[in-house]
Amino acid sequence: MKAQELRDSYLEFFRERGHSVYESSSLIPENDPTLLFTVAGMVQFKPMFAGLVSLDCRRAASIQKCLRVVDIEEVGKSPFHDTFFEMLGNFSFGDYFQRESISWAWEYLTRVLSIDKNRLYVTVHKDDKSAYDIWHNEIQLSKERIIVMDDKTNFWGPAGGTGACGPSSEIFYDFGPGTEDRNPCSIENDCKRFVEVWNIVFPQFNQDLEGKRHPLKNKGVDTGMGLERLACVMQSKKTIFETDLFMPIINKLCADYSIDYDRSKHSVNSIADHVRALTFTISDGIIPENEGRGYVIRRILRRALRLGYKMGIEKPFLYDLTNIVVDNMSKQYKNLSSEHAKTRKIIESEEARFLKTIAQGVELYEYHKSKSKGDEISGEVLFQLYDTFGFPIDLVKQMAEEDNLKVNEKKFEILLEEAKNKSRAAKKFTEKVASDYVIFDDTVSFFTGYGKMQEESKCLMHRIAGDKTEVLFEKTPFYAESGGQAGDSGRITGDDFEMVVESTIKSPLGNVHSGKVIKGELKKDVLYKLAVSPEKRRKTERNHTATHILHEALRQILGDHVKQEGSFVSDEKLRFDFTHFSQVTPEEMKLVEKRVNEIIENDLDVSWEEKNYDDAIKEGATALFKEKYTDRVRVVSVGDVSMELCGGTHVQKTSQIGIFKITSEQSVAAGIRRLECVTSSDALKKYAEESETLDEVSKMLGASDNRDVVIKLQKLIDENRDFEKERIENLKKSAKEEAVKLIKESIDSNNERVIFGVFEGIGIDLLRGIMDNIKSTERSVYGALGSINANGIIYIVFSSNSSKDAKELIKKLNVSLSGKGGGKPDFCSGSSKTVIRRDEMLQIVKKCLTE
C-alpha cells in the first residue's frame, strides 16, 4: 500500500468507530511554551486530556506532522530514524480505555492491513496487569510474545515535560532473520530486527513542573503510529528510506548529481529526511534564524547542505528537491502548495549564504593551520569552526588528514558540552497553567475587553511564579498577547489589595495576569477592580488597525501576491512581514504611506462581528494559514477596504489613528520583507525629528529654504563626482608608473617574472591597480605588493600564467608577517597589525617569493 492509501485507510477505520477526525495542527505548538515543535499527535489535545477546556468530542483521530531532532545524528545511519515524521493517532478523552484501544489496534493491523500475526510482539508496563491480561486472554497472544518492561520504555510522556502521561503498550514488527544489528538480538536490547510500529499510551496522570503526577480529569487513550515505519512494513522494505515517502527525493538527488546511492546511502538518506523537514517547517511559517525554532531549522538545513558539499555538490540544491516533497505530500497537507514558492526562495537563499560561509570556514582553517604549533588543529579552532561557521567536524578531520595534521577532539568535546550546558540553562520555559496554583474555582475565564477597559471580577486562581504573581479572574478586560498583539498592562485593586499587571498571557483557562503585588493578598469570593492602562491600549489599537490598512495598501501598490507572513503590534510601533520578492523602493513606500493616510483620513468605520468560519471566507475575509481558527470567528472590517479574521482590539474610526509613517524596510528572509511603522503621536515625533535634521543640514549648507538645500546638495554631489573622477585618473596614472618601475626591478625565476614592492600610505585600490598593469604587460608573472599604513600593513599576492599558487604564497606571508589573509589561486589579500620598517618588509616579501 502507498502512503496516502495508509493515511486514508487509518482515518476511515477510526471514523467508522465514532472518532472525530482532526486535521494536523501546525508544527508550531499552540499556547505551549514547553515545546519548540509539535512532537506527537497528542500535543493539540493536551488541554482536553488535562480537563482544561470543554470537550468537543470524546473520541478523536488525526494524522499529525511532527518534528524531533534529539537523534539527528542517527538520521541516515539508522534504518528507522527521521526528524520529520507523520504520526497516526487515535485518542479517547474519558471514553474508551484499554480494551477497545488494544483490540482496535490489533484488528487494524491484522485484519485491515493483513499483517502476519506471527511477526507481531507487544510490550506492557510491569505494573499494568490489565493490559497484559487483555493481550494474553482476549487477543490470545502467547506469553512469549508479551514482553514486560519498566518505566524507561513503557511509561510515556508527558510531551514537553508537563501534561498527560501514563503506562504504555507497544506493538513491534519482526523484520526477520538477517536484519539483526547485534547478538543476542531481542526487543529488550533494542535490536533493529524488532521495530516498534504502534505505541498505545493510557494517560492517567497529569505531571506538573515539579514532576509530580496528579490523577487526570479525563483518563483516556493516546496512541501513535509512525506512518514511515508502517509504510516500510506494508511495502516490504528494510528501511523507511526505501518507501514511497523518501525514494522519489532520493532518486532525483542521485540522478541530478550522478551519486552512487549504495556508496553514499547515509548522506543521501539524511538529505532526503532534512528536505522533508525543511519543506514542512518553513511552510508552517518557521524562518531560519539564530534563535529558537529558526535556529533548529537553520542547523538542519546546514547539515543537509554540508552532506551535499562532501559529495561534491557546491551549489544550492535542496530548494529544488522541495518540488518532490510538495508533489508527494500536498494532497494531505494543502498549505505545502500555497506556500511552495516562498519555501523554495527561503531555502535557496539560506543555501547560497551558507555556501559562502563554508568557503570562509575553509579559509579560516587554512589560516589556523598555518599558525598551528606542531602537527595539531586545536580544540578551540575546531569549536570555532563548528559553532560559528556550522562546519562539520568530520569535514575538518578530512582536511586535517590530507594535511597530515591531528585534531584535538577531546578539547572540542569539552567546549561543546560547556556550550550545551549554557544553552540548557538559558532555556527556561514557563508553564502558564500548572497544578501549583492556589485554586478558588476551576471555571474558565471570560474576556470582556472588546467593549470595556475596566471590570469587576472574582479571582479564580493564583500562584507565585519566580518574582511574579500570576492571576486568573472570572472575567477580565485585559487582552492577552496573541495574534501578534502585545498583551495589556494595568492595575488590579480591591479589599486592601493592589497589583501592577505588567503583561497578560494566554492560557487554555483564559487570560493570565502577570505582575507584582504592591500590597495585600488575593482572597476567595472578593470582587476586584481590573483596570487596563488606557493610554497603552489606545495606542496599541491604533497600531493594530493601521496594520490591517497597511496590508491592503501593500496589495494595492505592490500587487495581489502580497500576503501577511507575521506581525507584531504594541503601543510603541507596528511590525509587518509580508511576501514580496524585491526591496520595496522609496517611491513605493511613499505611495503605500500615502494610501494608508488617505484611508485614515476618510474616517471609515471599524466594526467586527462573529461569523461561521466558512461563511467569512466565502465573503472574502482574509485568514492566516498559520492561525488556528474555531468554527466561530471574529471578522474585523475597516469600511469596505479591509476584512480580516482577527481576535485583537481596534479603534472605532480610522481617523482615531491620526497619522501613519513607515520608519524602516528590510529583508527578513528570501521573498519576505519587513516594514516597521508608527502612528499618531509617535509618527508626529518622527516627522519632527526629520524636520530638525533637515534644519541642521540647511544651516550647514547655508541654504535659504528646503529647495535651496536640494540645489546645494546636488552641487556638492557634482563636485564630489568630478573629484572622484580625477582621483581615479590619477590612480590609474600612478599605478601605471609604479608598475613600470617594478617591472624594471623584477627578477626572473624559471622563465617567470617575479615582482615585489612595498610602499607607504597607499590603499588596496592602488595596489590592485599596479598589479593589473603588471599582469597586462607580462605574460607569465607572480608577485606580492604591500603598503605600510597608520593602522598596520596590507598586502596582496598574485599569479598570472605561472607555476605558483597565490594561496600558498600568502600562507608564507601570513606566517612571516603575523597576518591574516587568503583568497584564490590567482589573487589573495591580507593584513597585519605588525609594526615594521619598509626595508624589512621588502626583504620578507622577497624571501617568501623566492625561497
Short mmCIF file of N, CA and C in Angstrom, two decimals, residues 642-727:
data_model
loop_
_atom_site.label_atom_id
_atom_site.label_comp_id
_atom_site.label_asym_id
_atom_site.label_seq_id
_atom_site.Cartn_x
_atom_site.Cartn_y
_atom_site.Cartn_z
N SER A 642 -10.97 46.70 4.06
CA SER A 642 -10.31 45.52 4.60
C SER A 642 -11.28 44.68 5.40
N MET A 643 -11.14 43.34 5.29
CA MET A 643 -11.94 42.42 6.11
C MET A 643 -11.04 41.24 6.46
N GLU A 644 -10.71 41.09 7.74
CA GLU A 644 -9.79 40.05 8.18
C GLU A 644 -10.33 39.32 9.40
N LEU A 645 -9.95 38.05 9.53
CA LEU A 645 -10.23 37.31 10.76
C LEU A 645 -9.22 37.77 11.80
N CYS A 646 -9.71 38.27 12.91
CA CYS A 646 -8.78 38.86 13.89
C CYS A 646 -9.42 38.88 15.27
N GLY A 647 -8.66 38.49 16.27
CA GLY A 647 -9.15 38.49 17.64
C GLY A 647 -8.66 39.68 18.44
N GLY A 648 -7.95 40.61 17.79
CA GLY A 648 -7.34 41.74 18.51
C GLY A 648 -8.29 42.90 18.74
N THR A 649 -7.78 43.93 19.39
CA THR A 649 -8.57 45.13 19.69
C THR A 649 -8.24 46.22 18.67
N HIS A 650 -9.24 47.06 18.37
CA HIS A 650 -9.11 48.05 17.31
C HIS A 650 -9.80 49.36 17.68
N VAL A 651 -9.47 50.43 16.92
CA VAL A 651 -10.16 51.71 17.06
C VAL A 651 -11.57 51.56 16.48
N GLN A 652 -12.42 52.55 16.73
CA GLN A 652 -13.79 52.52 16.19
C GLN A 652 -13.88 53.25 14.86
N LYS A 653 -12.99 54.24 14.66
CA LYS A 653 -12.94 55.02 13.42
C LYS A 653 -11.49 55.13 12.98
N THR A 654 -11.24 55.08 11.67
CA THR A 654 -9.85 55.16 11.21
C THR A 654 -9.21 56.49 11.55
N SER A 655 -10.02 57.56 11.66
CA SER A 655 -9.45 58.88 11.98
C SER A 655 -8.80 58.91 13.35
N GLN A 656 -9.17 57.94 14.23
CA GLN A 656 -8.57 57.89 15.57
C GLN A 656 -7.10 57.48 15.53
N ILE A 657 -6.66 56.93 14.38
CA ILE A 657 -5.25 56.56 14.23
C ILE A 657 -4.39 57.81 14.12
N GLY A 658 -4.95 58.85 13.53
CA GLY A 658 -4.23 60.12 13.41
C GLY A 658 -3.39 60.20 12.15
N ILE A 659 -2.18 59.67 12.23
CA ILE A 659 -1.26 59.73 11.11
C ILE A 659 -0.37 58.49 11.13
N PHE A 660 0.12 58.09 9.97
CA PHE A 660 0.87 56.86 9.81
C PHE A 660 2.19 57.15 9.11
N LYS A 661 3.27 56.51 9.59
CA LYS A 661 4.58 56.71 8.95
C LYS A 661 5.39 55.42 8.97
N ILE A 662 6.02 55.11 7.84
CA ILE A 662 6.95 53.97 7.75
C ILE A 662 8.32 54.43 8.22
N THR A 663 8.92 53.69 9.13
CA THR A 663 10.23 54.08 9.66
C THR A 663 11.38 53.24 9.11
N SER A 664 11.09 52.01 8.66
CA SER A 664 12.18 51.18 8.12
C SER A 664 11.62 50.08 7.24
N GLU A 665 12.48 49.59 6.33
CA GLU A 665 12.14 48.48 5.44
C GLU A 665 13.37 47.60 5.33
N GLN A 666 13.18 46.28 5.46
CA GLN A 666 14.31 45.37 5.40
C GLN A 666 13.87 43.97 4.98
N SER A 667 14.85 43.14 4.67
CA SER A 667 14.59 41.75 4.33
C SER A 667 14.64 40.91 5.59
N VAL A 668 13.69 39.99 5.72
CA VAL A 668 13.68 39.04 6.83
C VAL A 668 14.23 37.70 6.37
N ALA A 669 13.82 37.30 5.19
CA ALA A 669 14.29 36.06 4.55
C ALA A 669 14.01 36.21 3.07
N ALA A 670 14.45 35.24 2.29
CA ALA A 670 14.21 35.31 0.85
C ALA A 670 12.72 35.41 0.58
N GLY A 671 12.32 36.46 -0.14
CA GLY A 671 10.93 36.63 -0.51
C GLY A 671 10.05 37.18 0.59
N ILE A 672 10.63 37.57 1.72
CA ILE A 672 9.85 38.14 2.83
C ILE A 672 10.47 39.47 3.25
N ARG A 673 9.68 40.54 3.19
CA ARG A 673 10.13 41.87 3.60
C ARG A 673 9.45 42.26 4.91
N ARG A 674 10.05 43.23 5.59
CA ARG A 674 9.51 43.71 6.86
C ARG A 674 9.44 45.22 6.85
N LEU A 675 8.28 45.74 7.23
CA LEU A 675 8.12 47.18 7.45
C LEU A 675 7.89 47.42 8.93
N GLU A 676 8.55 48.45 9.45
CA GLU A 676 8.26 48.93 10.81
C GLU A 676 7.66 50.32 10.67
N CYS A 677 6.62 50.58 11.44
CA CYS A 677 5.87 51.82 11.26
C CYS A 677 5.42 52.35 12.62
N VAL A 678 5.04 53.62 12.64
CA VAL A 678 4.50 54.25 13.84
C VAL A 678 3.25 55.04 13.46
N THR A 679 2.43 55.33 14.45
CA THR A 679 1.21 56.10 14.20
C THR A 679 1.06 57.19 15.25
N SER A 680 0.07 58.05 15.02
CA SER A 680 -0.35 59.04 15.99
C SER A 680 0.81 59.91 16.47
N SER A 681 0.94 60.10 17.79
CA SER A 681 1.97 60.99 18.34
C SER A 681 3.38 60.49 18.04
N ASP A 682 3.57 59.17 17.95
CA ASP A 682 4.89 58.63 17.62
C ASP A 682 5.28 58.98 16.18
N ALA A 683 4.29 59.01 15.27
CA ALA A 683 4.56 59.41 13.90
C ALA A 683 4.90 60.89 13.83
N LEU A 684 4.17 61.70 14.62
CA LEU A 684 4.46 63.14 14.64
C LEU A 684 5.87 63.40 15.16
N LYS A 685 6.29 62.64 16.19
CA LYS A 685 7.65 62.78 16.71
C LYS A 685 8.68 62.46 15.64
N LYS A 686 8.39 61.42 14.86
CA LYS A 686 9.32 61.02 13.80
C LYS A 686 9.43 62.11 12.74
N TYR A 687 8.28 62.68 12.37
CA TYR A 687 8.31 63.78 11.40
C TYR A 687 9.07 64.98 11.96
N ALA A 688 8.88 65.26 13.27
CA ALA A 688 9.57 66.38 13.91
C ALA A 688 11.09 66.16 13.91
N GLU A 689 11.51 64.91 14.18
CA GLU A 689 12.94 64.59 14.16
C GLU A 689 13.53 64.81 12.77
N GLU A 690 12.80 64.39 11.75
CA GLU A 690 13.29 64.57 10.38
C GLU A 690 13.35 66.04 10.01
N SER A 691 12.36 66.83 10.50
CA SER A 691 12.36 68.26 10.23
C SER A 691 13.55 68.95 10.89
N GLU A 692 13.85 68.54 12.14
CA GLU A 692 15.01 69.11 12.84
C GLU A 692 16.31 68.78 12.12
N THR A 693 16.41 67.53 11.63
CA THR A 693 17.61 67.13 10.89
C THR A 693 17.76 67.96 9.62
N LEU A 694 16.63 68.19 8.93
CA LEU A 694 16.67 68.99 7.70
C LEU A 694 17.09 70.43 8.01
N ASP A 695 16.62 70.96 9.13
CA ASP A 695 17.02 72.32 9.53
C ASP A 695 18.53 72.40 9.78
N GLU A 696 19.08 71.36 10.45
CA GLU A 696 20.52 71.35 10.72
C GLU A 696 21.32 71.29 9.42
N VAL A 697 20.88 70.44 8.50
CA VAL A 697 21.55 70.34 7.20
C VAL A 697 21.47 71.67 6.46
N SER A 698 20.32 72.31 6.55
CA SER A 698 20.13 73.60 5.88
C SER A 698 21.11 74.64 6.41
N LYS A 699 21.29 74.66 7.73
CA LYS A 699 22.23 75.61 8.32
C LYS A 699 23.66 75.29 7.90
N MET A 700 24.02 74.02 7.88
CA MET A 700 25.38 73.63 7.48
C MET A 700 25.68 74.03 6.05
N LEU A 701 24.65 73.97 5.19
CA LEU A 701 24.86 74.32 3.78
C LEU A 701 24.65 75.78 3.49
N GLY A 702 24.10 76.51 4.49
CA GLY A 702 23.81 77.92 4.27
C GLY A 702 22.65 78.11 3.30
N ALA A 703 21.69 77.17 3.35
CA ALA A 703 20.56 77.21 2.43
C ALA A 703 19.45 78.10 2.97
N SER A 704 18.72 78.74 2.07
CA SER A 704 17.65 79.66 2.48
C SER A 704 16.34 78.93 2.75
N ASP A 705 16.09 77.80 2.07
CA ASP A 705 14.88 77.00 2.28
C ASP A 705 15.15 75.57 1.83
N ASN A 706 14.12 74.71 1.94
CA ASN A 706 14.29 73.30 1.60
C ASN A 706 14.71 73.09 0.16
N ARG A 707 14.14 73.90 -0.75
CA ARG A 707 14.51 73.75 -2.16
C ARG A 707 15.97 74.11 -2.36
N ASP A 708 16.43 75.11 -1.63
CA ASP A 708 17.83 75.52 -1.74
C ASP A 708 18.76 74.44 -1.20
N VAL A 709 18.28 73.66 -0.19
CA VAL A 709 19.06 72.53 0.34
C VAL A 709 19.33 71.53 -0.76
N VAL A 710 18.31 71.22 -1.55
CA VAL A 710 18.44 70.26 -2.65
C VAL A 710 19.44 70.76 -3.68
N ILE A 711 19.35 72.05 -4.02
CA ILE A 711 20.25 72.64 -5.03
C ILE A 711 21.70 72.57 -4.56
N LYS A 712 21.90 72.95 -3.29
CA LYS A 712 23.28 72.98 -2.77
C LYS A 712 23.84 71.56 -2.60
N LEU A 713 22.99 70.62 -2.20
CA LEU A 713 23.45 69.23 -2.09
C LEU A 713 23.83 68.67 -3.45
N GLN A 714 23.01 68.97 -4.46
CA GLN A 714 23.31 68.49 -5.80
C GLN A 714 24.63 69.05 -6.30
N LYS A 715 24.90 70.32 -5.95
CA LYS A 715 26.17 70.94 -6.35
C LYS A 715 27.35 70.20 -5.70
N LEU A 716 27.20 69.85 -4.40
CA LEU A 716 28.25 69.13 -3.70
C LEU A 716 28.46 67.73 -4.31
N ILE A 717 27.35 67.09 -4.67
CA ILE A 717 27.44 65.75 -5.27
C ILE A 717 28.18 65.83 -6.61
N ASP A 718 27.85 66.84 -7.41
CA ASP A 718 28.51 67.01 -8.72
C ASP A 718 30.00 67.27 -8.55
N GLU A 719 30.33 68.13 -7.57
CA GLU A 719 31.75 68.44 -7.32
C GLU A 719 32.49 67.19 -6.85
N ASN A 720 31.84 66.39 -5.98
CA ASN A 720 32.47 65.17 -5.48
C ASN A 720 32.65 64.15 -6.60
N ARG A 721 31.67 64.09 -7.52
CA ARG A 721 31.79 63.18 -8.65
C ARG A 721 32.99 63.54 -9.53
N ASP A 722 33.16 64.88 -9.74
CA ASP A 722 34.29 65.33 -10.54
C ASP A 722 35.61 65.02 -9.84
N PHE A 723 35.59 65.21 -8.51
CA PHE A 723 36.81 64.95 -7.74
C PHE A 723 37.16 63.45 -7.80
N GLU A 724 36.13 62.60 -7.68
CA GLU A 724 36.35 61.17 -7.72
C GLU A 724 36.87 60.73 -9.09
N LYS A 725 36.32 61.34 -10.13
CA LYS A 725 36.78 61.01 -11.48
C LYS A 725 38.25 61.38 -11.65
N GLU A 726 38.62 62.54 -11.12
CA GLU A 726 40.01 62.99 -11.20
C GLU A 726 40.91 62.08 -10.36
N ARG A 727 40.40 61.66 -9.19
CA ARG A 727 41.20 60.78 -8.32
C ARG A 727 41.49 59.45 -9.01
#
